[in-house]
mmCIF file of C-alpha atoms in Angstrom:
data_model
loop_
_atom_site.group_PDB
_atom_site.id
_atom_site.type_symbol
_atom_site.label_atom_id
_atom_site.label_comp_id
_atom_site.label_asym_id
_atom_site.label_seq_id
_atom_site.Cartn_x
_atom_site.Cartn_y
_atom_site.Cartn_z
ATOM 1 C CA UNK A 890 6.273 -16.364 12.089
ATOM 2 C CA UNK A 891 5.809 -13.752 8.580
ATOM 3 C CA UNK A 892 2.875 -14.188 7.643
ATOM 4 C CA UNK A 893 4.272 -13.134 3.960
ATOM 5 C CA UNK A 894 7.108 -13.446 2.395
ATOM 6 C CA UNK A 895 8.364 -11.989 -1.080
ATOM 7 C CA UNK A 896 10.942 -13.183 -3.200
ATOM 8 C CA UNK A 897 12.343 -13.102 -6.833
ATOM 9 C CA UNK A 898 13.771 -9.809 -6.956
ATOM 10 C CA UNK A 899 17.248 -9.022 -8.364
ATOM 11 C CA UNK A 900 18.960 -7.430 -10.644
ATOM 12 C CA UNK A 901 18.151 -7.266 -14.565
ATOM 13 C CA UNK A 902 18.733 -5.664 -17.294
ATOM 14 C CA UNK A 903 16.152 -3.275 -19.198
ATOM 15 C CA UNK A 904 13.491 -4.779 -21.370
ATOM 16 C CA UNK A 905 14.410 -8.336 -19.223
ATOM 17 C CA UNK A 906 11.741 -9.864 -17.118
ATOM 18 C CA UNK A 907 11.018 -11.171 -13.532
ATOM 19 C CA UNK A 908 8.584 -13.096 -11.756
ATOM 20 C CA UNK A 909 8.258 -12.219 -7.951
ATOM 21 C CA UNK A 910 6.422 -14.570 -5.677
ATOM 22 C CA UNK A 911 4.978 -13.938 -2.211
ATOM 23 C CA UNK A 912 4.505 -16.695 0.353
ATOM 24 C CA UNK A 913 1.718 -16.742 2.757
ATOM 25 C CA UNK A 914 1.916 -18.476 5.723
ATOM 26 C CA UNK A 915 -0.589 -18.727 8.855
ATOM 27 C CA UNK A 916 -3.531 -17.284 7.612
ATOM 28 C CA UNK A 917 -6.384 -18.610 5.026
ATOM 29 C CA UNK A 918 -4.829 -16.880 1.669
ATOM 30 C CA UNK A 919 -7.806 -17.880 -0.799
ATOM 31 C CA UNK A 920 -9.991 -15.323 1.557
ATOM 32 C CA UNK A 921 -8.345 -12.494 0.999
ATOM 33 C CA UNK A 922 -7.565 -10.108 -1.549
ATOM 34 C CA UNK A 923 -3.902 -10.121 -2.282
ATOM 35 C CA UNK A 924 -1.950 -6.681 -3.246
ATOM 36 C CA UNK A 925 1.197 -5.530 -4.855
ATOM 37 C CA UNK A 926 3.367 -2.171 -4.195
ATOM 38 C CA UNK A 927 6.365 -0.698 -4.603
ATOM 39 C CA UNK A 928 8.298 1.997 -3.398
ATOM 40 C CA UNK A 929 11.403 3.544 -5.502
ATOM 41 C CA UNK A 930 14.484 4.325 -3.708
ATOM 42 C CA UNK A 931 13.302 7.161 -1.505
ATOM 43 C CA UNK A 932 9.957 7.345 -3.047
ATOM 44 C CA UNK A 933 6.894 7.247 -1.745
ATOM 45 C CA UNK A 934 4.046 3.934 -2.385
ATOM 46 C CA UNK A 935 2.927 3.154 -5.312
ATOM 47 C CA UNK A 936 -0.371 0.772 -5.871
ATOM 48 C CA UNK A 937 0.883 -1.902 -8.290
ATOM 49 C CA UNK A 938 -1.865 -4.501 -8.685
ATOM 50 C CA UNK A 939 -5.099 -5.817 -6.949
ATOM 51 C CA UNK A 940 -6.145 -9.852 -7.165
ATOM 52 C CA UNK A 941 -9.403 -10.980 -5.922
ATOM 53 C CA UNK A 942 -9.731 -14.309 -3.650
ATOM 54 C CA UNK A 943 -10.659 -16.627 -6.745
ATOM 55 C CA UNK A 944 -8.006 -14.823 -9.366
ATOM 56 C CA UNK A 945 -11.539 -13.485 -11.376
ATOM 57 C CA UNK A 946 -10.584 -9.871 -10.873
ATOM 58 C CA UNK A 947 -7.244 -8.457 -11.259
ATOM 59 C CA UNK A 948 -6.552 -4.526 -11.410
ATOM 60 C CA UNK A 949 -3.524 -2.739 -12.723
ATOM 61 C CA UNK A 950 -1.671 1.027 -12.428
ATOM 62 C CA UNK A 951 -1.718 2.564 -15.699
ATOM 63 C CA UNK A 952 1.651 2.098 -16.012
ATOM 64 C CA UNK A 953 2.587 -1.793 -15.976
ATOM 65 C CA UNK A 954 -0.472 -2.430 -17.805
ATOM 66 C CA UNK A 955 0.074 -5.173 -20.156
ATOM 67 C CA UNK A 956 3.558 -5.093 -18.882
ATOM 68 C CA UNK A 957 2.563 -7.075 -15.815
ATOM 69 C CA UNK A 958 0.407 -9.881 -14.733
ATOM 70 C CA UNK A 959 -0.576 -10.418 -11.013
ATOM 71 C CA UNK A 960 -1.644 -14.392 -10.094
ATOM 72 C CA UNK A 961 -2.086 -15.842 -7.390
ATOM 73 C CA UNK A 962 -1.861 -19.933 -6.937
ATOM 74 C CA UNK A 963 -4.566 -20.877 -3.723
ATOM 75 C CA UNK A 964 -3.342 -24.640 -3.397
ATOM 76 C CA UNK A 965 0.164 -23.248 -3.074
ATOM 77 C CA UNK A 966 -0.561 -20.089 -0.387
ATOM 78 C CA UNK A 967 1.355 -18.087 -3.413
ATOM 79 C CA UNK A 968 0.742 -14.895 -5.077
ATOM 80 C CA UNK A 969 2.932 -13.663 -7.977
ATOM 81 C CA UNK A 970 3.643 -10.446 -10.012
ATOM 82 C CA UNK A 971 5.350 -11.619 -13.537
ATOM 83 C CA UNK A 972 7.023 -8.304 -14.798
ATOM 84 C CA UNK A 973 8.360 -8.387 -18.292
ATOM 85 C CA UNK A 974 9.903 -5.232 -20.458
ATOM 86 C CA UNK A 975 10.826 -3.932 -17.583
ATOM 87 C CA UNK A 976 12.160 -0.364 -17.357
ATOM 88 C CA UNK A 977 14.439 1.558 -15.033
ATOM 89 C CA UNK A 978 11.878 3.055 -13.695
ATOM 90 C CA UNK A 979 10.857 -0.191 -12.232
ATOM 91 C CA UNK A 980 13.355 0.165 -9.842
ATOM 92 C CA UNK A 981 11.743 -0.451 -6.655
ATOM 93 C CA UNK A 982 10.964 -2.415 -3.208
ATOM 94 C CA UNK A 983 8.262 -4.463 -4.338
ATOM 95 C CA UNK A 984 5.590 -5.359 -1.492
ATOM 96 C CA UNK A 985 2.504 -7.831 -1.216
ATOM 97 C CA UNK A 986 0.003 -7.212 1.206
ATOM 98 C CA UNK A 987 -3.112 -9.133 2.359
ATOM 99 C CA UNK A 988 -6.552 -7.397 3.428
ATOM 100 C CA UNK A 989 -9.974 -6.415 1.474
ATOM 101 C CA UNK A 990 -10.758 -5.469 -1.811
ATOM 102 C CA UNK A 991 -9.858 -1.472 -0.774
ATOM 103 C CA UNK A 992 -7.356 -1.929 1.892
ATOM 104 C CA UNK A 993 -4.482 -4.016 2.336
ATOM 105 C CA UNK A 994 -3.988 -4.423 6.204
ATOM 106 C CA UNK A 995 -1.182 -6.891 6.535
ATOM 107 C CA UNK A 996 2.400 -6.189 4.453
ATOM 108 C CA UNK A 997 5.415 -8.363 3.503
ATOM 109 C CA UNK A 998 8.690 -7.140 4.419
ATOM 110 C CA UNK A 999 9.675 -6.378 0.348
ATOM 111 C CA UNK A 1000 11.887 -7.998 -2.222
ATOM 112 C CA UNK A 1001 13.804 -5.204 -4.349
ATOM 113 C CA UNK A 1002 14.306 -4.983 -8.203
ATOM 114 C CA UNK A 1003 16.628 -2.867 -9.799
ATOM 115 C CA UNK A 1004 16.716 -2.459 -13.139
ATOM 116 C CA UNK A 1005 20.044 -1.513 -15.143
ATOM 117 C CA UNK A 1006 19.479 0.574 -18.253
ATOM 118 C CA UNK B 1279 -4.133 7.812 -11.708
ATOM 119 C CA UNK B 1280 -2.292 11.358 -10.207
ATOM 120 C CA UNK B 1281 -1.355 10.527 -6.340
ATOM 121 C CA UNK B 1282 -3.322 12.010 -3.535
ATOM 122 C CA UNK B 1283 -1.824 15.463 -2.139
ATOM 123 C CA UNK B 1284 -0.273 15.454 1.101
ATOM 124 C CA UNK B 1285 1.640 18.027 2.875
ATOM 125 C CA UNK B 1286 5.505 16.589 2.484
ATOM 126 C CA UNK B 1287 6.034 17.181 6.334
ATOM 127 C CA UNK B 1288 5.003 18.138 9.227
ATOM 128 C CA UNK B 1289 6.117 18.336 13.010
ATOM 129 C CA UNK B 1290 5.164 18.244 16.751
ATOM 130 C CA UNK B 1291 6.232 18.299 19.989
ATOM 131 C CA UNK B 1292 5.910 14.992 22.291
ATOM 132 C CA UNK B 1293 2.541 15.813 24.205
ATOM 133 C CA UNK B 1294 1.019 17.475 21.162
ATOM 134 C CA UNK B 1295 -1.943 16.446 18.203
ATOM 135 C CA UNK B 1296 -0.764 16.885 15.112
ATOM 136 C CA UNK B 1297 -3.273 16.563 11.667
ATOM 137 C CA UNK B 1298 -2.279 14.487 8.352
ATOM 138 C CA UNK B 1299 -4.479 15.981 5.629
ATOM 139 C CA UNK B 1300 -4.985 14.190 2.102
ATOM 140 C CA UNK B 1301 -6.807 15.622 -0.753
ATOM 141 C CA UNK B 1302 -7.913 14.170 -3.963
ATOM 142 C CA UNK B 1303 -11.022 14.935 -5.934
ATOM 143 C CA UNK B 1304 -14.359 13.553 -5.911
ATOM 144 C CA UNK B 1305 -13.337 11.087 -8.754
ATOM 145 C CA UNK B 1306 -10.922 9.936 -5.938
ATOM 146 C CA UNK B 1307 -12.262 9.017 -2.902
ATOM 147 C CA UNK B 1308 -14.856 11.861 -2.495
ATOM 148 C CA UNK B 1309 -17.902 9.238 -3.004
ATOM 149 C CA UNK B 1310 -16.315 6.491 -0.803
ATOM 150 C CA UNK B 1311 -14.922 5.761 2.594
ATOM 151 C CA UNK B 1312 -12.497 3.741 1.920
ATOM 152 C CA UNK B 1313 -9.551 5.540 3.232
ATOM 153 C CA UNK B 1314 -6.896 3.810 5.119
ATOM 154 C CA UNK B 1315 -3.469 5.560 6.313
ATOM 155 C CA UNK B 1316 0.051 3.650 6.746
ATOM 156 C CA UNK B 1317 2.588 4.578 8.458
ATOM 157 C CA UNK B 1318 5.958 3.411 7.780
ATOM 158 C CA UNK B 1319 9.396 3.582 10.031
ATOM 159 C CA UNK B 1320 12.644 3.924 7.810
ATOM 160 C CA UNK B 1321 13.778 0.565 5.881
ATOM 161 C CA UNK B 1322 10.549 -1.205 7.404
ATOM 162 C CA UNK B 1323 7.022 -2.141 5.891
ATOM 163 C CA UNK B 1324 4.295 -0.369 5.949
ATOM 164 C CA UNK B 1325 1.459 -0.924 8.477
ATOM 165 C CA UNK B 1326 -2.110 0.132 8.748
ATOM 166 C CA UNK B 1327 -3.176 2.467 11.324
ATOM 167 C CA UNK B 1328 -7.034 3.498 9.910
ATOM 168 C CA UNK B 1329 -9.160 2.084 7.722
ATOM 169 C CA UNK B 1330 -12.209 2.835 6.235
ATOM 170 C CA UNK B 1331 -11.372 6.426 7.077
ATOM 171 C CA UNK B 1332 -11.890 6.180 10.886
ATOM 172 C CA UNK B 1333 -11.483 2.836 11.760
ATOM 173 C CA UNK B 1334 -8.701 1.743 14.003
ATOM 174 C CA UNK B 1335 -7.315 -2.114 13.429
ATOM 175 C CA UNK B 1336 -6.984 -3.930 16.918
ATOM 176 C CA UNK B 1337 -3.660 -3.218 18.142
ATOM 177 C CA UNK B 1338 -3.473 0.178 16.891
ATOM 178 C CA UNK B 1339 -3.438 2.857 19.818
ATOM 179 C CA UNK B 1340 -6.223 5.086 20.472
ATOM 180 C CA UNK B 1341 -4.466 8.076 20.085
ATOM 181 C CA UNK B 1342 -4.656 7.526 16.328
ATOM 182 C CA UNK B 1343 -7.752 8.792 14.685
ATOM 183 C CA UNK B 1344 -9.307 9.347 11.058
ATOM 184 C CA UNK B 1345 -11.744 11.555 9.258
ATOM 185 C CA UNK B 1346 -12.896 12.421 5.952
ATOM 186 C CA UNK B 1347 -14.982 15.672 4.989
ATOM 187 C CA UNK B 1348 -15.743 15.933 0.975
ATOM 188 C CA UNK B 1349 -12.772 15.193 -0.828
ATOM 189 C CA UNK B 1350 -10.183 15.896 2.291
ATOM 190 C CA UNK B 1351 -9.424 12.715 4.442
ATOM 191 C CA UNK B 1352 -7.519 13.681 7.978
ATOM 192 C CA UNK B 1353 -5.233 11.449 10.070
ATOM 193 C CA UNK B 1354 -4.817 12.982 13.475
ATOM 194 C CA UNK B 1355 -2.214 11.467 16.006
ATOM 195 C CA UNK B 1356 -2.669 12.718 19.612
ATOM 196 C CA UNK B 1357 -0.508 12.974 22.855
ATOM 197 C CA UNK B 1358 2.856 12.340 20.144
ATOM 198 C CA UNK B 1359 5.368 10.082 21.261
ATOM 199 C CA UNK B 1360 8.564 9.971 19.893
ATOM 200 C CA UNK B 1361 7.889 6.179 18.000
ATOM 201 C CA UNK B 1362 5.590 7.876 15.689
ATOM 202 C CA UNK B 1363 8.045 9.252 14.061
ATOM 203 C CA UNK B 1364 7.315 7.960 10.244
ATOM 204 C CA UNK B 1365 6.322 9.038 7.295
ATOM 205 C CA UNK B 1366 2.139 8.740 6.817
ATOM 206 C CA UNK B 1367 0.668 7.632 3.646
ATOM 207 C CA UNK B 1368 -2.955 7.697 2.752
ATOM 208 C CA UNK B 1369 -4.571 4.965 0.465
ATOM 209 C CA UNK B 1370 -7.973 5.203 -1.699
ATOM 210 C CA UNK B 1371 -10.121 3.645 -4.098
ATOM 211 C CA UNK B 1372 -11.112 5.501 -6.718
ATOM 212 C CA UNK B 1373 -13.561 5.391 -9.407
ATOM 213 C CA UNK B 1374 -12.704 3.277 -12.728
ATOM 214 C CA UNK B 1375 -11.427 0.292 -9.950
ATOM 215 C CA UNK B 1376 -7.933 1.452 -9.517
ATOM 216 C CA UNK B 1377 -6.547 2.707 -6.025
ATOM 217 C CA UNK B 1378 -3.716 5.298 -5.320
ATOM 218 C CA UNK B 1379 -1.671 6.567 -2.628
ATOM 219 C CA UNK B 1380 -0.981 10.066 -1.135
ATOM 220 C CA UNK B 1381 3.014 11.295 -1.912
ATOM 221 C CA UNK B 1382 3.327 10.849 1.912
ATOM 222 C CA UNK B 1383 4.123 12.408 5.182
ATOM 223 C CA UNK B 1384 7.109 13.313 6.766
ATOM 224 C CA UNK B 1385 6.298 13.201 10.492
ATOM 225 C CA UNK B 1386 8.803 14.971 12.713
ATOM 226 C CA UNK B 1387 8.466 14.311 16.731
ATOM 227 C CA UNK B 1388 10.438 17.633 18.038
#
């Protein structure tokens, strides 16, 4: 059994948009903090976006701010990461990860986006 | 939001320690421990290995260990084995509630 699973990812042209969703699965999602990352093609991580337990707090990298929303749907075990003007440099594997407020502990296998410019 | 430093590789023998550092400034992580590491095999997700600097998540093997000494965070693996052979990644919050990575670790089991 995955505890998470991600999903949504594709292929899309710049300035399009995408909404990714993550699955979670054997575990009591509306206690944890819920993460996204990505890692470009032979990159290293990147910290995407941080959602607390209740959806009050949500953080952002500098650089999808305002670009992209994190949520995160309790009843439904769901998180999601809505991406819109999206850029080439995008282009990643796009993780979500469970764990605390400063650490994510537990990681989905990825979904990847690739944007065409 | 300027990643963590990390050295881009390093290498051991099977038998050996080898050290991880990760330096950032004290805006960075140099008033908190909350330093975790991840190590991650080629095409596979990460997965944690320390957190809160020195903490090791059940599961993890003892031979993995974690420090932090002013703005310098250290991930030592002892007695290598060839199946830690990843790349490392170090993880922070940071002031102004935002987190970052280090640019990673090449780790090389000779």
């Amino acid at each position: 059994d995955v505890p998470l699973v991600e999903s949504g990812g594709g292929l899309v042209q710049s300035g399009g948009s995408l909404r990714l969703s993550c699955a979670a699965s054997g575990f009591t999602f509306s206690t944890y903090w819920m993460t996204w990352v990505r890692q470009a093609p032979g990159k290293g991580l990147e910290w995407v976006a941080n959602i607390k337990q209740d959806g009050s707090e949500t953080y952002y990298v500098d650089s999808v701010k305002g670009r992209f929303t994190i949520s995160r749907d309790n009843s439904a075990n769901s998180l999601y990461l809505q991406m819109n003007s999206l850029r080439a440099e995008d282009t990643a594997v796009y993780y979500c990860a469970r764990g605390s407020k400063y650490c994510p502990f537990g990681w989905g296998q990825g979904t990847l986006v690739t944007v065409s410019s | 939001q300027s990643a963590l430093t990390q050295p881009a590789s390093v290498s051991g023998s099977p038998g050996q320690s080898i050290t991880i550092s990760c330096t950032g400034s004290s805006s960075d992580f140099g008033g908190y421990n909350y330093v975790s590491w991840h190590q991650q095999h080629p095409g596979k997700a990460p997965q944690l290995v320390i957190y809160d600097v020195s903490n090791r998540p059940s599961g993890v093997s003892n031979r993995f260990s974690g420090s932090k000494s002013g703005n310098t965070a250290s991930l030592t693996i002892s007695g290598l084995q060839a199946e830690d052979e990843a790349d490392y990644y170090c993880f922070s919050y940071t002031s102004s509630d935002t987190w970052v990575f280090g640019g990673g670790t090449k780790l090389t089991v000779l």
